[in-house]
């Protein structure tokens, strides 16, 4: 999942890379890494403003 996130972010697929970022924040939360999870989620949510609707 980390690798997928890095690849789509590097390719600048902004809308797509938000999804793995949110999933990774959930994984961090389940592993007890709450600060890292919160940072990832806040970053993803702040970058999602241009995309108010989910496609597909």
mmCIF file with all atom_site columns, N, CA and C in Angstrom:
data_model
loop_
_atom_site.group_PDB
_atom_site.id
_atom_site.type_symbol
_atom_site.label_atom_id
_atom_site.label_alt_id
_atom_site.label_comp_id
_atom_site.label_asym_id
_atom_site.label_entity_id
_atom_site.label_seq_id
_atom_site.pdbx_PDB_ins_code
_atom_site.Cartn_x
_atom_site.Cartn_y
_atom_site.Cartn_z
_atom_site.occupancy
_atom_site.B_iso_or_equiv
_atom_site.pdbx_formal_charge
_atom_site.auth_seq_id
_atom_site.auth_comp_id
_atom_site.auth_asym_id
_atom_site.auth_atom_id
_atom_site.pdbx_PDB_model_num
ATOM 1   N N  . UNK A 1 1  ? 0.829   -1.181 0.000   1.00 0.00 ? 1  UNK A N  1
ATOM 2   C CA . UNK A 1 1  ? 0.000   0.000  0.000   1.00 0.00 ? 1  UNK A CA 1
ATOM 3   C C  . UNK A 1 1  ? 0.877   1.248  0.000   1.00 0.00 ? 1  UNK A C  1
ATOM 4   N N  . UNK A 1 2  ? 1.945   1.224  0.782   1.00 0.00 ? 2  UNK A N  1
ATOM 5   C CA . UNK A 1 2  ? 2.871   2.361  0.793   1.00 0.00 ? 2  UNK A CA 1
ATOM 6   C C  . UNK A 1 2  ? 3.453   2.598  -0.596  1.00 0.00 ? 2  UNK A C  1
ATOM 7   N N  . UNK A 1 3  ? 3.824   1.513  -1.257  1.00 0.00 ? 3  UNK A N  1
ATOM 8   C CA . UNK A 1 3  ? 4.408   1.628  -2.600  1.00 0.00 ? 3  UNK A CA 1
ATOM 9   C C  . UNK A 1 3  ? 3.388   2.189  -3.593  1.00 0.00 ? 3  UNK A C  1
ATOM 10  N N  . UNK A 1 4  ? 2.156   1.726  -3.507  1.00 0.00 ? 4  UNK A N  1
ATOM 11  C CA . UNK A 1 4  ? 1.094   2.237  -4.390  1.00 0.00 ? 4  UNK A CA 1
ATOM 12  C C  . UNK A 1 4  ? 0.901   3.732  -4.165  1.00 0.00 ? 4  UNK A C  1
ATOM 13  N N  . UNK A 1 5  ? 0.904   4.123  -2.915  1.00 0.00 ? 5  UNK A N  1
ATOM 14  C CA . UNK A 1 5  ? 0.755   5.545  -2.590  1.00 0.00 ? 5  UNK A CA 1
ATOM 15  C C  . UNK A 1 5  ? 1.891   6.356  -3.205  1.00 0.00 ? 5  UNK A C  1
ATOM 16  N N  . UNK A 1 6  ? 3.120   5.903  -3.041  1.00 0.00 ? 6  UNK A N  1
ATOM 17  C CA . UNK A 1 6  ? 4.273   6.634  -3.585  1.00 0.00 ? 6  UNK A CA 1
ATOM 18  C C  . UNK A 1 6  ? 4.214   6.729  -5.110  1.00 0.00 ? 6  UNK A C  1
ATOM 19  N N  . UNK A 1 7  ? 3.818   5.640  -5.763  1.00 0.00 ? 7  UNK A N  1
ATOM 20  C CA . UNK A 1 7  ? 3.776   5.631  -7.228  1.00 0.00 ? 7  UNK A CA 1
ATOM 21  C C  . UNK A 1 7  ? 2.732   6.605  -7.756  1.00 0.00 ? 7  UNK A C  1
ATOM 22  N N  . UNK A 1 8  ? 1.519   6.534  -7.247  1.00 0.00 ? 8  UNK A N  1
ATOM 23  C CA . UNK A 1 8  ? 0.470   7.418  -7.781  1.00 0.00 ? 8  UNK A CA 1
ATOM 24  C C  . UNK A 1 8  ? 0.719   8.869  -7.401  1.00 0.00 ? 8  UNK A C  1
ATOM 25  N N  . UNK A 1 9  ? 1.344   9.107  -6.255  1.00 0.00 ? 9  UNK A N  1
ATOM 26  C CA . UNK A 1 9  ? 1.667   10.492 -5.897  1.00 0.00 ? 9  UNK A CA 1
ATOM 27  C C  . UNK A 1 9  ? 2.770   11.027 -6.811  1.00 0.00 ? 9  UNK A C  1
ATOM 28  N N  . UNK A 1 10 ? 3.776   10.201 -7.081  1.00 0.00 ? 10 UNK A N  1
ATOM 29  C CA . UNK A 1 10 ? 4.874   10.614 -7.963  1.00 0.00 ? 10 UNK A CA 1
ATOM 30  C C  . UNK A 1 10 ? 4.351   10.924 -9.363  1.00 0.00 ? 10 UNK A C  1
ATOM 31  N N  . UNK A 1 11 ? 3.365   10.154 -9.817  1.00 0.00 ? 11 UNK A N  1
ATOM 32  C CA . UNK A 1 11 ? 2.783   10.374 -11.140 1.00 0.00 ? 11 UNK A CA 1
ATOM 33  C C  . UNK A 1 11 ? 1.757   11.507 -11.144 1.00 0.00 ? 11 UNK A C  1
ATOM 34  N N  . UNK A 1 12 ? 1.551   12.106 -9.973  1.00 0.00 ? 12 UNK A N  1
ATOM 35  C CA . UNK A 1 12 ? 0.656   13.242 -9.793  1.00 0.00 ? 12 UNK A CA 1
ATOM 36  C C  . UNK A 1 12 ? -0.809  12.909 -10.085 1.00 0.00 ? 12 UNK A C  1
ATOM 37  N N  . UNK A 1 13 ? -1.223  11.696 -9.738  1.00 0.00 ? 13 UNK A N  1
ATOM 38  C CA . UNK A 1 13 ? -2.635  11.319 -9.824  1.00 0.00 ? 13 UNK A CA 1
ATOM 39  C C  . UNK A 1 13 ? -3.277  11.668 -8.494  1.00 0.00 ? 13 UNK A C  1
ATOM 40  N N  . UNK A 1 14 ? -3.503  12.941 -8.299  1.00 0.00 ? 14 UNK A N  1
ATOM 41  C CA . UNK A 1 14 ? -3.903  13.458 -6.999  1.00 0.00 ? 14 UNK A CA 1
ATOM 42  C C  . UNK A 1 14 ? -5.185  12.807 -6.458  1.00 0.00 ? 14 UNK A C  1
ATOM 43  N N  . UNK A 1 15 ? -6.203  12.712 -7.274  1.00 0.00 ? 15 UNK A N  1
ATOM 44  C CA . UNK A 1 15 ? -7.473  12.156 -6.803  1.00 0.00 ? 15 UNK A CA 1
ATOM 45  C C  . UNK A 1 15 ? -7.319  10.690 -6.392  1.00 0.00 ? 15 UNK A C  1
ATOM 46  N N  . UNK A 1 16 ? -6.494  9.956  -7.132  1.00 0.00 ? 16 UNK A N  1
ATOM 47  C CA . UNK A 1 16 ? -6.305  8.534  -6.848  1.00 0.00 ? 16 UNK A CA 1
ATOM 48  C C  . UNK A 1 16 ? -5.456  8.319  -5.602  1.00 0.00 ? 16 UNK A C  1
ATOM 49  N N  . UNK A 1 17 ? -4.417  9.112  -5.392  1.00 0.00 ? 17 UNK A N  1
ATOM 50  C CA . UNK A 1 17 ? -3.529  8.843  -4.268  1.00 0.00 ? 17 UNK A CA 1
ATOM 51  C C  . UNK A 1 17 ? -4.146  9.188  -2.922  1.00 0.00 ? 17 UNK A C  1
ATOM 52  N N  . UNK A 1 18 ? -5.257  9.879  -2.909  1.00 0.00 ? 18 UNK A N  1
ATOM 53  C CA . UNK A 1 18 ? -5.931  10.152 -1.633  1.00 0.00 ? 18 UNK A CA 1
ATOM 54  C C  . UNK A 1 18 ? -6.486  8.866  -1.018  1.00 0.00 ? 18 UNK A C  1
ATOM 55  N N  . UNK A 1 19 ? -6.954  7.940  -1.847  1.00 0.00 ? 19 UNK A N  1
ATOM 56  C CA . UNK A 1 19 ? -7.534  6.702  -1.320  1.00 0.00 ? 19 UNK A CA 1
ATOM 57  C C  . UNK A 1 19 ? -6.527  5.851  -0.544  1.00 0.00 ? 19 UNK A C  1
ATOM 58  N N  . UNK A 1 20 ? -5.335  5.563  -1.099  1.00 0.00 ? 20 UNK A N  1
ATOM 59  C CA . UNK A 1 20 ? -4.387  4.794  -0.293  1.00 0.00 ? 20 UNK A CA 1
ATOM 60  C C  . UNK A 1 20 ? -3.937  5.547  0.955   1.00 0.00 ? 20 UNK A C  1
ATOM 61  N N  . UNK A 1 21 ? -3.901  6.869  0.873   1.00 0.00 ? 21 UNK A N  1
ATOM 62  C CA . UNK A 1 21 ? -3.519  7.656  2.050   1.00 0.00 ? 21 UNK A CA 1
ATOM 63  C C  . UNK A 1 21 ? -4.536  7.457  3.174   1.00 0.00 ? 21 UNK A C  1
ATOM 64  N N  . UNK A 1 22 ? -5.809  7.422  2.830   1.00 0.00 ? 22 UNK A N  1
ATOM 65  C CA . UNK A 1 22 ? -6.856  7.218  3.837   1.00 0.00 ? 22 UNK A CA 1
ATOM 66  C C  . UNK A 1 22 ? -6.795  5.798  4.393   1.00 0.00 ? 22 UNK A C  1
ATOM 67  N N  . UNK A 1 23 ? -6.572  4.813  3.528   1.00 0.00 ? 23 UNK A N  1
ATOM 68  C CA . UNK A 1 23 ? -6.449  3.426  3.974   1.00 0.00 ? 23 UNK A CA 1
ATOM 69  C C  . UNK A 1 23 ? -5.244  3.272  4.895   1.00 0.00 ? 23 UNK A C  1
ATOM 70  N N  . UNK A 1 24 ? -4.121  3.883  4.521   1.00 0.00 ? 24 UNK A N  1
ATOM 71  C CA . UNK A 1 24 ? -2.928  3.802  5.368   1.00 0.00 ? 24 UNK A CA 1
ATOM 72  C C  . UNK A 1 24 ? -3.158  4.461  6.731   1.00 0.00 ? 24 UNK A C  1
ATOM 73  N N  . UNK A 1 25 ? -3.946  5.511  6.777   1.00 0.00 ? 25 UNK A N  1
ATOM 74  C CA . UNK A 1 25 ? -4.240  6.125  8.073   1.00 0.00 ? 25 UNK A CA 1
ATOM 75  C C  . UNK A 1 25 ? -5.065  5.171  8.943   1.00 0.00 ? 25 UNK A C  1
ATOM 76  N N  . UNK A 1 26 ? -5.965  4.417  8.327   1.00 0.00 ? 26 UNK A N  1
ATOM 77  C CA . UNK A 1 26 ? -6.724  3.410  9.078   1.00 0.00 ? 26 UNK A CA 1
ATOM 78  C C  . UNK A 1 26 ? -5.834  2.297  9.597   1.00 0.00 ? 26 UNK A C  1
ATOM 79  N N  . UNK A 1 27 ? -4.892  1.865  8.777   1.00 0.00 ? 27 UNK A N  1
ATOM 80  C CA . UNK A 1 27 ? -3.948  0.824  9.193   1.00 0.00 ? 27 UNK A CA 1
ATOM 81  C C  . UNK A 1 27 ? -3.085  1.333  10.347  1.00 0.00 ? 27 UNK A C  1
ATOM 82  N N  . UNK A 1 28 ? -2.580  2.557  10.226  1.00 0.00 ? 28 UNK A N  1
ATOM 83  C CA . UNK A 1 28 ? -1.794  3.139  11.313  1.00 0.00 ? 28 UNK A CA 1
ATOM 84  C C  . UNK A 1 28 ? -2.602  3.201  12.601  1.00 0.00 ? 28 UNK A C  1
ATOM 85  N N  . UNK A 1 29 ? -3.859  3.574  12.477  1.00 0.00 ? 29 UNK A N  1
ATOM 86  C CA . UNK A 1 29 ? -4.723  3.657  13.656  1.00 0.00 ? 29 UNK A CA 1
ATOM 87  C C  . UNK A 1 29 ? -4.893  2.288  14.323  1.00 0.00 ? 29 UNK A C  1
ATOM 88  N N  . UNK A 1 30 ? -5.128  1.269  13.526  1.00 0.00 ? 30 UNK A N  1
ATOM 89  C CA . UNK A 1 30 ? -5.294  -0.079 14.062  1.00 0.00 ? 30 UNK A CA 1
ATOM 90  C C  . UNK A 1 30 ? -4.013  -0.601 14.713  1.00 0.00 ? 30 UNK A C  1
ATOM 91  N N  . UNK A 1 31 ? -2.867  -0.154 14.213  1.00 0.00 ? 31 UNK A N  1
ATOM 92  C CA . UNK A 1 31 ? -1.584  -0.584 14.770  1.00 0.00 ? 31 UNK A CA 1
ATOM 93  C C  . UNK A 1 31 ? -1.192  0.218  16.011  1.00 0.00 ? 31 UNK A C  1
ATOM 94  N N  . UNK A 1 32 ? -2.020  1.193  16.364  1.00 0.00 ? 32 UNK A N  1
ATOM 95  C CA . UNK A 1 32 ? -1.738  2.000  17.542  1.00 0.00 ? 32 UNK A CA 1
ATOM 96  C C  . UNK A 1 32 ? -0.848  3.202  17.277  1.00 0.00 ? 32 UNK A C  1
ATOM 97  N N  . UNK A 1 33 ? -0.648  3.534  16.015  1.00 0.00 ? 33 UNK A N  1
ATOM 98  C CA . UNK A 1 33 ? 0.157   4.696  15.644  1.00 0.00 ? 33 UNK A CA 1
ATOM 99  C C  . UNK A 1 33 ? -0.771  5.878  15.386  1.00 0.00 ? 33 UNK A C  1
ATOM 100 N N  . UNK A 1 34 ? -1.433  6.310  16.426  1.00 0.00 ? 34 UNK A N  1
ATOM 101 C CA . UNK A 1 34 ? -2.498  7.302  16.257  1.00 0.00 ? 34 UNK A CA 1
ATOM 102 C C  . UNK A 1 34 ? -2.005  8.649  15.757  1.00 0.00 ? 34 UNK A C  1
ATOM 103 N N  . UNK A 1 35 ? -0.824  9.082  16.170  1.00 0.00 ? 35 UNK A N  1
ATOM 104 C CA . UNK A 1 35 ? -0.321  10.378 15.696  1.00 0.00 ? 35 UNK A CA 1
ATOM 105 C C  . UNK A 1 35 ? -0.047  10.336 14.194  1.00 0.00 ? 35 UNK A C  1
ATOM 106 N N  . UNK A 1 36 ? 0.567   9.250  13.733  1.00 0.00 ? 36 UNK A N  1
ATOM 107 C CA . UNK A 1 36 ? 0.840   9.104  12.305  1.00 0.00 ? 36 UNK A CA 1
ATOM 108 C C  . UNK A 1 36 ? -0.477  8.994  11.522  1.00 0.00 ? 36 UNK A C  1
ATOM 109 N N  . UNK A 1 37 ? -1.433  8.249  12.069  1.00 0.00 ? 37 UNK A N  1
ATOM 110 C CA . UNK A 1 37 ? -2.738  8.102  11.418  1.00 0.00 ? 37 UNK A CA 1
ATOM 111 C C  . UNK A 1 37 ? -3.430  9.454  11.292  1.00 0.00 ? 37 UNK A C  1
ATOM 112 N N  . UNK A 1 38 ? -3.382  10.222 12.351  1.00 0.00 ? 38 UNK A N  1
ATOM 113 C CA . UNK A 1 38 ? -4.037  11.531 12.341  1.00 0.00 ? 38 UNK A CA 1
ATOM 114 C C  . UNK A 1 38 ? -3.373  12.466 11.327  1.00 0.00 ? 38 UNK A C  1
ATOM 115 N N  . UNK A 1 39 ? -2.062  12.435 11.262  1.00 0.00 ? 39 UNK A N  1
ATOM 116 C CA . UNK A 1 39 ? -1.336  13.268 10.299  1.00 0.00 ? 39 UNK A CA 1
ATOM 117 C C  . UNK A 1 39 ? -1.702  12.892 8.868   1.00 0.00 ? 39 UNK A C  1
ATOM 118 N N  . UNK A 1 40 ? -1.698  11.582 8.572   1.00 0.00 ? 40 UNK A N  1
ATOM 119 C CA . UNK A 1 40 ? -2.044  11.116 7.220   1.00 0.00 ? 40 UNK A CA 1
ATOM 120 C C  . UNK A 1 40 ? -3.471  11.512 6.854   1.00 0.00 ? 40 UNK A C  1
ATOM 121 N N  . UNK A 1 41 ? -4.394  11.304 7.777   1.00 0.00 ? 41 UNK A N  1
ATOM 122 C CA . UNK A 1 41 ? -5.796  11.596 7.487   1.00 0.00 ? 41 UNK A CA 1
ATOM 123 C C  . UNK A 1 41 ? -6.024  13.094 7.284   1.00 0.00 ? 41 UNK A C  1
ATOM 124 N N  . UNK A 1 42 ? -5.420  13.909 8.132   1.00 0.00 ? 42 UNK A N  1
ATOM 125 C CA . UNK A 1 42 ? -5.568  15.357 7.962   1.00 0.00 ? 42 UNK A CA 1
ATOM 126 C C  . UNK A 1 42 ? -5.009  15.816 6.620   1.00 0.00 ? 42 UNK A C  1
ATOM 127 N N  . UNK A 1 43 ? -3.868  15.251 6.228   1.00 0.00 ? 43 UNK A N  1
ATOM 128 C CA . UNK A 1 43 ? -3.272  15.602 4.934   1.00 0.00 ? 43 UNK A CA 1
ATOM 129 C C  . UNK A 1 43 ? -4.203  15.210 3.793   1.00 0.00 ? 43 UNK A C  1
ATOM 130 N N  . UNK A 1 44 ? -4.727  14.001 3.853   1.00 0.00 ? 44 UNK A N  1
ATOM 131 C CA . UNK A 1 44 ? -5.623  13.521 2.793   1.00 0.00 ? 44 UNK A CA 1
ATOM 132 C C  . UNK A 1 44 ? -6.895  14.359 2.731   1.00 0.00 ? 44 UNK A C  1
ATOM 133 N N  . UNK A 1 45 ? -7.456  14.663 3.886   1.00 0.00 ? 45 UNK A N  1
ATOM 134 C CA . UNK A 1 45 ? -8.697  15.440 3.899   1.00 0.00 ? 45 UNK A CA 1
ATOM 135 C C  . UNK A 1 45 ? -8.473  16.866 3.404   1.00 0.00 ? 45 UNK A C  1
ATOM 136 N N  . UNK A 1 46 ? -7.353  17.456 3.758   1.00 0.00 ? 46 UNK A N  1
ATOM 137 C CA . UNK A 1 46 ? -7.093  18.819 3.288   1.00 0.00 ? 46 UNK A CA 1
ATOM 138 C C  . UNK A 1 46 ? -6.867  18.854 1.781   1.00 0.00 ? 46 UNK A C  1
ATOM 139 N N  . UNK A 1 47 ? -6.291  17.800 1.225   1.00 0.00 ? 47 UNK A N  1
ATOM 140 C CA . UNK A 1 47 ? -6.050  17.749 -0.212  1.00 0.00 ? 47 UNK A CA 1
ATOM 141 C C  . UNK A 1 47 ? -7.277  17.297 -1.003  1.00 0.00 ? 47 UNK A C  1
ATOM 142 N N  . UNK A 1 48 ? -8.314  16.858 -0.318  1.00 0.00 ? 48 UNK A N  1
ATOM 143 C CA . UNK A 1 48 ? -9.499  16.352 -1.016  1.00 0.00 ? 48 UNK A CA 1
ATOM 144 C C  . UNK A 1 48 ? -10.531 17.427 -1.317  1.00 0.00 ? 48 UNK A C  1
ATOM 145 N N  . UNK A 1 49 ? -10.293 18.654 -0.900  1.00 0.00 ? 49 UNK A N  1
ATOM 146 C CA . UNK A 1 49 ? -11.263 19.740 -1.126  1.00 0.00 ? 49 UNK A CA 1
ATOM 147 C C  . UNK A 1 49 ? -11.714 19.866 -2.574  1.00 0.00 ? 49 UNK A C  1
ATOM 148 N N  . UNK A 1 50 ? -10.835 19.722 -3.564  1.00 0.00 ? 50 UNK A N  1
ATOM 149 C CA . UNK A 1 50 ? -11.295 19.846 -4.951  1.00 0.00 ? 50 UNK A CA 1
ATOM 150 C C  . UNK A 1 50 ? -12.166 18.686 -5.427  1.00 0.00 ? 50 UNK A C  1
ATOM 151 N N  . UNK A 1 51 ? -12.286 17.639 -4.621  1.00 0.00 ? 51 UNK A N  1
ATOM 152 C CA . UNK A 1 51 ? -12.999 16.431 -5.044  1.00 0.00 ? 51 UNK A CA 1
ATOM 153 C C  . UNK A 1 51 ? -14.150 16.131 -4.076  1.00 0.00 ? 51 UNK A C  1
ATOM 154 N N  . UNK A 1 52 ? -15.243 16.881 -4.151  1.00 0.00 ? 52 UNK A N  1
ATOM 155 C CA . UNK A 1 52 ? -16.323 16.696 -3.188  1.00 0.00 ? 52 UNK A CA 1
ATOM 156 C C  . UNK A 1 52 ? -17.182 15.445 -3.425  1.00 0.00 ? 52 UNK A C  1
ATOM 157 N N  . UNK A 1 53 ? -17.033 14.800 -4.581  1.00 0.00 ? 53 UNK A N  1
ATOM 158 C CA . UNK A 1 53 ? -17.869 13.665 -4.916  1.00 0.00 ? 53 UNK A CA 1
ATOM 159 C C  . UNK A 1 53 ? -16.992 12.460 -5.278  1.00 0.00 ? 53 UNK A C  1
ATOM 160 N N  . UNK A 1 54 ? -17.420 11.282 -4.864  1.00 0.00 ? 54 UNK A N  1
ATOM 161 C CA . UNK A 1 54 ? -16.686 10.065 -5.214  1.00 0.00 ? 54 UNK A CA 1
ATOM 162 C C  . UNK A 1 54 ? -17.204 9.566  -6.550  1.00 0.00 ? 54 UNK A C  1
ATOM 163 N N  . UNK A 1 55 ? -16.288 9.235  -7.458  1.00 0.00 ? 55 UNK A N  1
ATOM 164 C CA . UNK A 1 55 ? -16.679 8.706  -8.762  1.00 0.00 ? 55 UNK A CA 1
ATOM 165 C C  . UNK A 1 55 ? -16.682 7.192  -8.722  1.00 0.00 ? 55 UNK A C  1
ATOM 166 N N  . UNK A 1 56 ? -17.587 6.594  -9.475  1.00 0.00 ? 56 UNK A N  1
ATOM 167 C CA . UNK A 1 56 ? -17.588 5.150  -9.647  1.00 0.00 ? 56 UNK A CA 1
ATOM 168 C C  . UNK A 1 56 ? -18.336 4.475  -8.624  1.00 0.00 ? 56 UNK A C  1
#
